[in-house]
JSON list of C-alpha atoms in Angstrom, two decimals:
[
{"chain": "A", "resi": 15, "resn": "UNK", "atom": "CA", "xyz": [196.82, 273.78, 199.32]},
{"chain": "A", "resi": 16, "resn": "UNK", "atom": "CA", "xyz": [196.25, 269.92, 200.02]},
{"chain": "A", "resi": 17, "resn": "UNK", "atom": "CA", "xyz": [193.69, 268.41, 201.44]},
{"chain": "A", "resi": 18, "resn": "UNK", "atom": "CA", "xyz": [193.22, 267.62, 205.06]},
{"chain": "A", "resi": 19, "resn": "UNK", "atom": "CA", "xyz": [193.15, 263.74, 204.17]},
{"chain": "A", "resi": 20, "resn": "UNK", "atom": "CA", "xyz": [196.41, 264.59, 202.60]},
{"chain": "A", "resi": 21, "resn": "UNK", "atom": "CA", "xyz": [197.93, 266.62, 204.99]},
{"chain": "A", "resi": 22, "resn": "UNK", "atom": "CA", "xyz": [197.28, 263.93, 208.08]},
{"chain": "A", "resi": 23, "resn": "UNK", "atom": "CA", "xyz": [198.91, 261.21, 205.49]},
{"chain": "A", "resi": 24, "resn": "UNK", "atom": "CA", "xyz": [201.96, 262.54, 205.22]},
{"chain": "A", "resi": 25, "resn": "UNK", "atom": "CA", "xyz": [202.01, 262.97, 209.01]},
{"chain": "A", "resi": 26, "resn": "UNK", "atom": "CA", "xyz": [201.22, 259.56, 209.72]},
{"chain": "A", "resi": 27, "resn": "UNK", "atom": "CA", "xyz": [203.62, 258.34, 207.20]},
{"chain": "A", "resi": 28, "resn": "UNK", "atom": "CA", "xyz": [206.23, 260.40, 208.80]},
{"chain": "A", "resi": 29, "resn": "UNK", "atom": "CA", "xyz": [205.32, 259.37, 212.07]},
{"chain": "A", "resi": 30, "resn": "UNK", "atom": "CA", "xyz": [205.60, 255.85, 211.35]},
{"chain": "A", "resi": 31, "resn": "UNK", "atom": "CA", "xyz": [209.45, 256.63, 209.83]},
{"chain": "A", "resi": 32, "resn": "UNK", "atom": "CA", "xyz": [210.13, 258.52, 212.82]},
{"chain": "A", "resi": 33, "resn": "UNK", "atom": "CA", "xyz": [210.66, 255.80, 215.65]},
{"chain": "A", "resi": 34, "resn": "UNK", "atom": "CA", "xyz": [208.73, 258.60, 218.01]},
{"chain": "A", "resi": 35, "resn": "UNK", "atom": "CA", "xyz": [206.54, 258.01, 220.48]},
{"chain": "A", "resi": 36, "resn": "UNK", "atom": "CA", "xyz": [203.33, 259.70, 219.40]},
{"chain": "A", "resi": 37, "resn": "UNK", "atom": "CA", "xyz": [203.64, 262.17, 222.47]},
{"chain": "A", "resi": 38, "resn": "UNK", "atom": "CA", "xyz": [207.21, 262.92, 221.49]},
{"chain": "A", "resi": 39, "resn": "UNK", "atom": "CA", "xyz": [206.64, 263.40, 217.78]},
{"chain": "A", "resi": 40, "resn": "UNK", "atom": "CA", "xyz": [203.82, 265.92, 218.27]},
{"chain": "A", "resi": 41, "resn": "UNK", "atom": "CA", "xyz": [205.77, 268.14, 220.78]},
{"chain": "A", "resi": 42, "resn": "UNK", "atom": "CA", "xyz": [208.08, 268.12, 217.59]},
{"chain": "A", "resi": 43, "resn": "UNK", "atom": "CA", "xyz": [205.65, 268.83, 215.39]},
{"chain": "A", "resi": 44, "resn": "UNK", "atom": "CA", "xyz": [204.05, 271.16, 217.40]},
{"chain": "A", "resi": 45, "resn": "UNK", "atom": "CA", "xyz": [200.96, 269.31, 216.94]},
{"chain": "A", "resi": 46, "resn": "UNK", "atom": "CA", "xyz": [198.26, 268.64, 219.82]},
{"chain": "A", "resi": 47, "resn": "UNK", "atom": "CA", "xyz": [198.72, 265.04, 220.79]},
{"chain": "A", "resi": 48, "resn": "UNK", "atom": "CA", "xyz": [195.01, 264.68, 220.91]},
{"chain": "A", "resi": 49, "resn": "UNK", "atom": "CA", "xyz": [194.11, 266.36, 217.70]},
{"chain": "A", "resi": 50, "resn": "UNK", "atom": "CA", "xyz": [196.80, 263.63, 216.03]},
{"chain": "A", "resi": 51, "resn": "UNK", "atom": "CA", "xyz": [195.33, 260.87, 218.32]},
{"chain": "A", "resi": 52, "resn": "UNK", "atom": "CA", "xyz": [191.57, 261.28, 216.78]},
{"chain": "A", "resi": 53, "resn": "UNK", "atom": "CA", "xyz": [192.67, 261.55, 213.36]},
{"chain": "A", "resi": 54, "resn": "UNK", "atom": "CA", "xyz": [195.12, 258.04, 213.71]},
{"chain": "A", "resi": 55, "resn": "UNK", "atom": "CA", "xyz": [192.04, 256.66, 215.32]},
{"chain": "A", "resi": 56, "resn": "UNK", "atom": "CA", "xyz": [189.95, 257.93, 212.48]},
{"chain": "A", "resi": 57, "resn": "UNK", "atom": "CA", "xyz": [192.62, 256.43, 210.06]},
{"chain": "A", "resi": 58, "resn": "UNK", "atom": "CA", "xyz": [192.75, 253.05, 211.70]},
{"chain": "A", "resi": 59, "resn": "UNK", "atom": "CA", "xyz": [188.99, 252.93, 211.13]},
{"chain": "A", "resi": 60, "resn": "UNK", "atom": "CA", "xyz": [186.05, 251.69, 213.47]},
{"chain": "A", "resi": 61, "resn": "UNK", "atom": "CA", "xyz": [186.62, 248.79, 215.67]},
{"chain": "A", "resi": 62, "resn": "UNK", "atom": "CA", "xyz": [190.43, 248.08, 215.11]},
{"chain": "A", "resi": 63, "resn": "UNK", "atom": "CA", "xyz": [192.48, 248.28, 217.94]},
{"chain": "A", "resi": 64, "resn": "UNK", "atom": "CA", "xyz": [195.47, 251.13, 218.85]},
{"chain": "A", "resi": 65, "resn": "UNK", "atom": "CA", "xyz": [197.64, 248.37, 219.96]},
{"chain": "A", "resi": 66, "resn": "UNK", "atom": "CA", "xyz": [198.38, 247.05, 216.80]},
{"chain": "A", "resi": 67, "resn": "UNK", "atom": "CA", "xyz": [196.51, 243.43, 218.22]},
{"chain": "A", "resi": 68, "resn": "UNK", "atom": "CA", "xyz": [193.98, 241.91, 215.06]},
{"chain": "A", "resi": 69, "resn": "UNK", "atom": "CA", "xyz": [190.72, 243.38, 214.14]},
{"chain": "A", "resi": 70, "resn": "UNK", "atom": "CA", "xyz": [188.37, 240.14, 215.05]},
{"chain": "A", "resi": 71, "resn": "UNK", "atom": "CA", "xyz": [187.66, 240.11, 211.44]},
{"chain": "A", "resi": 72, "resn": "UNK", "atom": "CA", "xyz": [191.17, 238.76, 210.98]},
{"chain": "A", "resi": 73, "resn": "UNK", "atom": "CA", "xyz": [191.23, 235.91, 213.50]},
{"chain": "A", "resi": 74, "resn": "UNK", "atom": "CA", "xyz": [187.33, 234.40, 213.18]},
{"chain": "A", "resi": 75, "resn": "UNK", "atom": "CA", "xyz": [186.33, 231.68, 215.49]},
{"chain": "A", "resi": 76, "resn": "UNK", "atom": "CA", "xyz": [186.05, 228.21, 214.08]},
{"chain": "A", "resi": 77, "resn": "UNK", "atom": "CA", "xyz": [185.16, 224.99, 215.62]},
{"chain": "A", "resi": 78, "resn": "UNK", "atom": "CA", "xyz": [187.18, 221.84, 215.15]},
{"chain": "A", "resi": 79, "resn": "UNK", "atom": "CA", "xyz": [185.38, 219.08, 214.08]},
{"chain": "A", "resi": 80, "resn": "UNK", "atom": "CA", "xyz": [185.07, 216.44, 216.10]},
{"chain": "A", "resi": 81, "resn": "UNK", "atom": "CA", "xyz": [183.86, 212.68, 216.89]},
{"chain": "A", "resi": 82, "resn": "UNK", "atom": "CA", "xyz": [181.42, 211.24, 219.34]},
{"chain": "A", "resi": 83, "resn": "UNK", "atom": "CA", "xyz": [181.74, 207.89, 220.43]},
{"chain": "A", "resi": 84, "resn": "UNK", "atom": "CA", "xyz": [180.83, 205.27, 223.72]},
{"chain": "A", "resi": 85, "resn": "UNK", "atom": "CA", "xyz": [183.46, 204.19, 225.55]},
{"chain": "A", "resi": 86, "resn": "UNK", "atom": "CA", "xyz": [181.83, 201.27, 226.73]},
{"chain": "A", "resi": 87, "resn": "UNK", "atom": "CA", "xyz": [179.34, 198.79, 225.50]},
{"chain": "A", "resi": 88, "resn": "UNK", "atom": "CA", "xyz": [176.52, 199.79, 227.81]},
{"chain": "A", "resi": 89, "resn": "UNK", "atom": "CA", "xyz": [173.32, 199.94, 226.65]},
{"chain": "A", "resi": 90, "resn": "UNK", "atom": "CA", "xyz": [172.07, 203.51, 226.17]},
{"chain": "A", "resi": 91, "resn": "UNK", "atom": "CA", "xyz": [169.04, 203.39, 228.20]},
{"chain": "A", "resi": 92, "resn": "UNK", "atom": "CA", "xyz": [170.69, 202.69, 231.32]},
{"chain": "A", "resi": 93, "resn": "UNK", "atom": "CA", "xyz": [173.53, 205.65, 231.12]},
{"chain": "A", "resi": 94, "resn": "UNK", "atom": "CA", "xyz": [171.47, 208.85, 232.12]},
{"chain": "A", "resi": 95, "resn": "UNK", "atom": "CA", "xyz": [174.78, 211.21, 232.82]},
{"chain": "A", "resi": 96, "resn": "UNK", "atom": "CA", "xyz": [177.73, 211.03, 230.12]},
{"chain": "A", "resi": 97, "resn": "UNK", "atom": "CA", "xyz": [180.86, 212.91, 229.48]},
{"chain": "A", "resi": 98, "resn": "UNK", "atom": "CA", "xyz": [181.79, 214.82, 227.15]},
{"chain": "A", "resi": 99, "resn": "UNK", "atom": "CA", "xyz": [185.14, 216.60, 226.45]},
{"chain": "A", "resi": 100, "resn": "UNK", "atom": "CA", "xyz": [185.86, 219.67, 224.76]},
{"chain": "A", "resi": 101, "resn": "UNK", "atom": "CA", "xyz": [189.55, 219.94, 223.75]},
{"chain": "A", "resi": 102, "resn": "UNK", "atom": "CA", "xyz": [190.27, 223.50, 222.55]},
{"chain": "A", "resi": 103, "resn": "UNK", "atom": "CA", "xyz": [193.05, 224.28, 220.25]},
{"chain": "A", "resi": 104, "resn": "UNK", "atom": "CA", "xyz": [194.88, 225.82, 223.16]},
{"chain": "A", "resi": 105, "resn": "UNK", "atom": "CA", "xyz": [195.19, 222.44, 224.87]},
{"chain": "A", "resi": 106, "resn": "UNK", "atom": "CA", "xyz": [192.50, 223.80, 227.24]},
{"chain": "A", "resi": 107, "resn": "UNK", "atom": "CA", "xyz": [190.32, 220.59, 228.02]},
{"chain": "A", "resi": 108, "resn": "UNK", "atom": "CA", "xyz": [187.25, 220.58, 229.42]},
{"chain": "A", "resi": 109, "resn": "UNK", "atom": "CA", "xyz": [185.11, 217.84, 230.49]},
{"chain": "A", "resi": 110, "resn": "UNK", "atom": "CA", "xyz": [181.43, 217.88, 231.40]},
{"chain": "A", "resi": 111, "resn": "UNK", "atom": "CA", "xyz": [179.08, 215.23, 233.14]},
{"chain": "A", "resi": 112, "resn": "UNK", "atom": "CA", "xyz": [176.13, 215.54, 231.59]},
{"chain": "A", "resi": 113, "resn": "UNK", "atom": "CA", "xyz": [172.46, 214.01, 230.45]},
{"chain": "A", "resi": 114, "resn": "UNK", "atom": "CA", "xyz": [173.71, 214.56, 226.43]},
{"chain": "A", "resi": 115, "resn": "UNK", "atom": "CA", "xyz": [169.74, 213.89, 225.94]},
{"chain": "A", "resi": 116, "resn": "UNK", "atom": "CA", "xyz": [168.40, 216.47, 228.47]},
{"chain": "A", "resi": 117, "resn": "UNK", "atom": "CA", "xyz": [167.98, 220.36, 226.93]},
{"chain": "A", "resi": 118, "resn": "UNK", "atom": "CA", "xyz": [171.34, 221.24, 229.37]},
{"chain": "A", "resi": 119, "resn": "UNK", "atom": "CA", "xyz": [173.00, 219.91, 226.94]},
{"chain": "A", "resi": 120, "resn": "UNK", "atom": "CA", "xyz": [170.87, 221.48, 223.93]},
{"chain": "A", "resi": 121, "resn": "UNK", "atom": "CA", "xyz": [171.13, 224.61, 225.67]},
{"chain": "A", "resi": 122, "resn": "UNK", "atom": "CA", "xyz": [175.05, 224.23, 225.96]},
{"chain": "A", "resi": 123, "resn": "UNK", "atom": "CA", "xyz": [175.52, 223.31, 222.04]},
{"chain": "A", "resi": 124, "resn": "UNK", "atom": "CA", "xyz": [173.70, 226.59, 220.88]},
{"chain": "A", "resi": 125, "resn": "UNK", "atom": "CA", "xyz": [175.69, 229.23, 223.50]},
{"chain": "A", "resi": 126, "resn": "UNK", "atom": "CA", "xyz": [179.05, 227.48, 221.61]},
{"chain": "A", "resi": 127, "resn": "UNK", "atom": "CA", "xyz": [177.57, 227.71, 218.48]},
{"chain": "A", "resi": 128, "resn": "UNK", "atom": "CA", "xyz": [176.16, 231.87, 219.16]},
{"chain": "A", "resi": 129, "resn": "UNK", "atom": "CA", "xyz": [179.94, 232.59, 220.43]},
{"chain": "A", "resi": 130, "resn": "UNK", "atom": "CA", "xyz": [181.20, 231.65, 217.00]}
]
C-alpha cells in the first residue's frame, strides 16, 4: 500500500491534468471536497496563496534609488518647508511639503524603510 503523501500526489497530479474544477473533480472521485481542499492547502505549504497570485517571497519590496537636489539657489536657512516627491514604480507620484529637518520627516523615512 502507498503512502498517504503518495496517494494525495497522484491526486493532485491528476487533478491538475484534469481541467476540473476542484468541486467537480471530487464528486468524480468521490472524494470530500474539503478533505482534498486541506491536503492541496497542506501541499501548497504555509503562507502561499490558493489563487495561484506570488508568495511575497517571490516579489520582495525594493526601493529605487534616488537623488536629492534644490531647485533653487536659496539659502537653506531661510526654507523651513520643502518638497519632496516620491515617484513609485507604478507611476504613482506623491509629493509632500515638509520641514526635511524636523523628525516628521525622520519619522516618515523609517515607516518606508519598516514596510520594505
Amino acid at each position: 500500500m502507498k503512502s498517504k503523501e503518495e496517494y494525495w500526489d497522484r491526486l493532485f497530479k491528476g487533478y491538475e491534468r484534469s481541467g476540473l474544477s476542484q468541486e467537480d473533480f471530487c464528486s468524480e472521485q468521490g472524494i470530500p471536497i474539503a478533505k482534498f481542499k486541506y491536503q492541496w492547502r497542506k501541499k501548497i505549504g504555509p503562507g502561499s496563496r490558493m489563487d495561484g497570485a506570488q508568495n511575497q517571497a517571490d516579489n520582495p519590496c525594493h526601493f529605487e534609488p534616488i537623488l536629492i537636489s534644490k531647485k533653487d539657489s536659496a539659502p537653506q536657512e531661510l526654507v523651513t518647508n520643502q518638497s519632496i516627491i516620491i515617484q513609485f514604480p507604478n507611476q504613482v507620484r506623491c509629493e509632500l511639503k515638509m520641514d526635511i529637518k524636523g523628525k516628521d520627516f525622520s519619522s516618515l523615512l523609517n515607516q518606508l524603510r519598516l514596510l520594505c
